[in-house]
mmCIF file of C-alpha atoms in Angstrom:
data_model
loop_
_atom_site.group_PDB
_atom_site.id
_atom_site.type_symbol
_atom_site.label_atom_id
_atom_site.label_comp_id
_atom_site.label_asym_id
_atom_site.label_seq_id
_atom_site.Cartn_x
_atom_site.Cartn_y
_atom_site.Cartn_z
ATOM 1 C CA GLN A 882 -0.079 137.855 103.191
ATOM 2 C CA VAL A 883 -2.361 140.534 101.757
ATOM 3 C CA GLN A 884 -6.065 139.830 101.793
ATOM 4 C CA LEU A 885 -8.847 142.047 100.484
ATOM 5 C CA VAL A 886 -12.326 141.527 101.888
ATOM 6 C CA GLU A 887 -15.381 143.202 100.394
ATOM 7 C CA SER A 888 -18.636 143.844 102.193
ATOM 8 C CA GLY A 889 -21.822 145.830 101.772
ATOM 9 C CA GLY A 890 -23.336 144.340 98.667
ATOM 10 C CA GLY A 891 -27.013 143.531 98.453
ATOM 11 C CA SER A 892 -30.231 144.126 96.571
ATOM 12 C CA VAL A 893 -31.707 147.515 95.831
ATOM 13 C CA GLN A 894 -34.348 148.998 93.590
ATOM 14 C CA THR A 895 -33.565 151.092 90.545
ATOM 15 C CA GLY A 896 -32.548 154.568 91.607
ATOM 16 C CA GLY A 897 -31.399 153.433 95.016
ATOM 17 C CA SER A 898 -27.993 153.581 96.667
ATOM 18 C CA LEU A 899 -25.492 151.140 98.118
ATOM 19 C CA GLN A 900 -22.010 151.407 99.510
ATOM 20 C CA VAL A 901 -19.536 148.561 99.184
ATOM 21 C CA SER A 902 -16.408 148.493 101.289
ATOM 22 C CA CYS A 903 -13.054 146.793 100.995
ATOM 23 C CA THR A 904 -10.808 146.111 103.959
ATOM 24 C CA ALA A 905 -7.160 145.358 103.280
ATOM 25 C CA TYR A 906 -5.429 142.970 105.644
ATOM 26 C CA GLY A 907 -1.698 142.442 105.660
ATOM 27 C CA TYR A 908 -0.741 145.659 103.926
ATOM 28 C CA THR A 909 2.274 147.359 105.469
ATOM 29 C CA TYR A 910 2.041 150.316 103.110
ATOM 30 C CA THR A 911 -0.522 152.470 101.330
ATOM 31 C CA ASP A 912 -0.889 150.861 97.949
ATOM 32 C CA VAL A 913 -0.178 152.920 94.854
ATOM 33 C CA CYS A 914 -3.454 152.013 93.218
ATOM 34 C CA MET A 915 -6.691 150.520 94.519
ATOM 35 C CA GLY A 916 -9.576 149.752 92.237
ATOM 36 C CA TRP A 917 -13.078 148.393 91.962
ATOM 37 C CA TYR A 918 -14.025 146.035 89.167
ATOM 38 C CA ARG A 919 -17.305 144.325 88.395
ATOM 39 C CA GLN A 920 -18.353 141.272 86.468
ATOM 40 C CA ALA A 921 -21.836 140.407 85.298
ATOM 41 C CA PRO A 922 -22.760 136.861 84.203
ATOM 42 C CA GLY A 923 -21.425 136.123 80.741
ATOM 43 C CA ARG A 924 -19.397 139.314 80.595
ATOM 44 C CA GLU A 925 -15.772 140.213 81.130
ATOM 45 C CA ARG A 926 -14.594 141.831 84.330
ATOM 46 C CA GLU A 927 -14.526 145.584 83.819
ATOM 47 C CA ALA A 928 -12.970 148.490 85.658
ATOM 48 C CA VAL A 929 -15.422 150.665 87.536
ATOM 49 C CA ALA A 930 -13.190 153.033 89.474
ATOM 50 C CA ALA A 931 -9.647 153.383 90.734
ATOM 51 C CA ILE A 932 -7.793 155.682 93.077
ATOM 52 C CA TYR A 933 -4.168 156.645 92.642
ATOM 53 C CA SER A 934 -2.252 157.447 95.830
ATOM 54 C CA VAL A 935 0.664 159.261 94.198
ATOM 55 C CA ARG A 936 -1.416 161.502 91.967
ATOM 56 C CA GLY A 937 -4.294 161.819 94.395
ATOM 57 C CA THR A 938 -6.682 161.292 91.507
ATOM 58 C CA THR A 939 -9.494 158.906 90.723
ATOM 59 C CA TYR A 940 -10.707 157.177 87.603
ATOM 60 C CA TYR A 941 -14.322 156.331 86.789
ATOM 61 C CA SER A 942 -15.649 154.427 83.849
ATOM 62 C CA ASP A 943 -18.048 156.344 81.643
ATOM 63 C CA SER A 944 -20.900 154.087 82.715
ATOM 64 C CA VAL A 945 -20.645 155.120 86.388
ATOM 65 C CA LYS A 946 -19.219 158.619 86.190
ATOM 66 C CA GLY A 947 -21.352 161.048 88.166
ATOM 67 C CA ARG A 948 -23.124 158.255 90.047
ATOM 68 C CA PHE A 949 -20.332 156.376 91.850
ATOM 69 C CA THR A 950 -17.727 157.794 94.221
ATOM 70 C CA LEU A 951 -14.573 156.022 95.354
ATOM 71 C CA THR A 952 -12.944 157.066 98.604
ATOM 72 C CA LYS A 953 -10.445 155.523 100.943
ATOM 73 C CA ASP A 954 -9.355 155.703 104.544
ATOM 74 C CA ASN A 955 -5.651 154.924 104.775
ATOM 75 C CA ALA A 956 -5.695 154.668 108.556
ATOM 76 C CA LYS A 957 -8.439 152.030 108.435
ATOM 77 C CA LYS A 958 -6.995 150.429 105.297
ATOM 78 C CA GLN A 959 -10.411 150.606 103.718
ATOM 79 C CA VAL A 960 -11.666 151.606 100.296
ATOM 80 C CA TYR A 961 -15.276 152.479 99.657
ATOM 81 C CA LEU A 962 -17.463 152.678 96.587
ATOM 82 C CA GLN A 963 -20.597 154.745 97.073
ATOM 83 C CA MET A 964 -23.099 153.885 94.367
ATOM 84 C CA ASN A 965 -26.041 156.191 93.729
ATOM 85 C CA SER A 966 -28.791 156.239 91.122
ATOM 86 C CA LEU A 967 -28.288 152.535 90.572
ATOM 87 C CA LYS A 968 -29.522 150.933 87.384
ATOM 88 C CA PRO A 969 -30.296 147.297 86.541
ATOM 89 C CA GLU A 970 -27.192 147.249 84.346
ATOM 90 C CA ASP A 971 -25.100 147.859 87.468
ATOM 91 C CA THR A 972 -26.012 144.357 88.631
ATOM 92 C CA ALA A 973 -22.771 142.405 88.990
ATOM 93 C CA THR A 974 -20.262 140.964 91.401
ATOM 94 C CA TYR A 975 -18.032 143.786 92.574
ATOM 95 C CA TYR A 976 -14.369 143.113 93.275
ATOM 96 C CA CYS A 977 -11.795 145.151 95.130
ATOM 97 C CA ALA A 978 -8.259 145.089 93.771
ATOM 98 C CA GLY A 979 -4.845 146.320 94.851
ATOM 99 C CA SER A 980 -1.868 146.868 92.601
ATOM 100 C CA GLY A 981 0.733 145.634 95.076
ATOM 101 C CA GLY A 982 2.930 148.693 94.896
ATOM 102 C CA ARG A 983 3.052 149.251 91.153
ATOM 103 C CA SER A 984 1.215 151.555 88.822
ATOM 104 C CA CYS A 985 -2.114 150.275 87.554
ATOM 105 C CA TRP A 986 -2.031 152.731 84.610
ATOM 106 C CA TYR A 987 -4.751 155.159 83.596
ATOM 107 C CA PRO A 988 -7.301 153.891 82.672
ATOM 108 C CA PRO A 989 -6.554 151.007 85.032
ATOM 109 C CA GLU A 990 -5.375 147.789 83.430
ATOM 110 C CA ILE A 991 -6.695 144.606 85.021
ATOM 111 C CA GLY A 992 -3.365 142.830 84.592
ATOM 112 C CA ARG A 993 -1.654 145.410 86.791
ATOM 113 C CA PHE A 994 -3.553 144.371 89.911
ATOM 114 C CA THR A 995 -1.924 141.791 92.153
ATOM 115 C CA TYR A 996 -4.476 141.383 94.912
ATOM 116 C CA TRP A 997 -8.179 140.630 94.560
ATOM 117 C CA GLY A 998 -11.057 140.229 96.950
ATOM 118 C CA GLN A 999 -13.611 137.464 96.730
ATOM 119 C CA GLY A 1000 -16.326 139.780 95.442
ATOM 120 C CA THR A 1001 -19.652 141.019 96.717
ATOM 121 C CA GLN A 1002 -22.920 140.782 94.807
ATOM 122 C CA VAL A 1003 -24.895 143.878 93.900
ATOM 123 C CA THR A 1004 -28.341 143.363 92.414
ATOM 124 C CA VAL A 1005 -30.490 146.197 91.089
ATOM 125 C CA SER A 1006 -34.069 145.480 90.083
#
């Protein structure tokens, strides 16, 4: 049973930094695609970043490009999202997602992710 657990959210002032982490339990392989999504109240869940194991590439949405960095540690089965120069519009619940061995497409398609974490709140004021 795969379980994704996020941590590291919190409150920060505009211009500050936060790192959120995702630990994958139950994985017996390095997933093809891991992503971070976010959802603000009243808005749809949107892709923030994704990392593709086969290509060795990453995707960033235009709204976070240059400010956020996604990395992963396969040995620790962890994925990280370093968020710098945070803005109030970055306020949302951040979710980690795993594709379960299949392609998540580029840009990542939400329907291609099989596993989801419970989310961690990030608030920028």
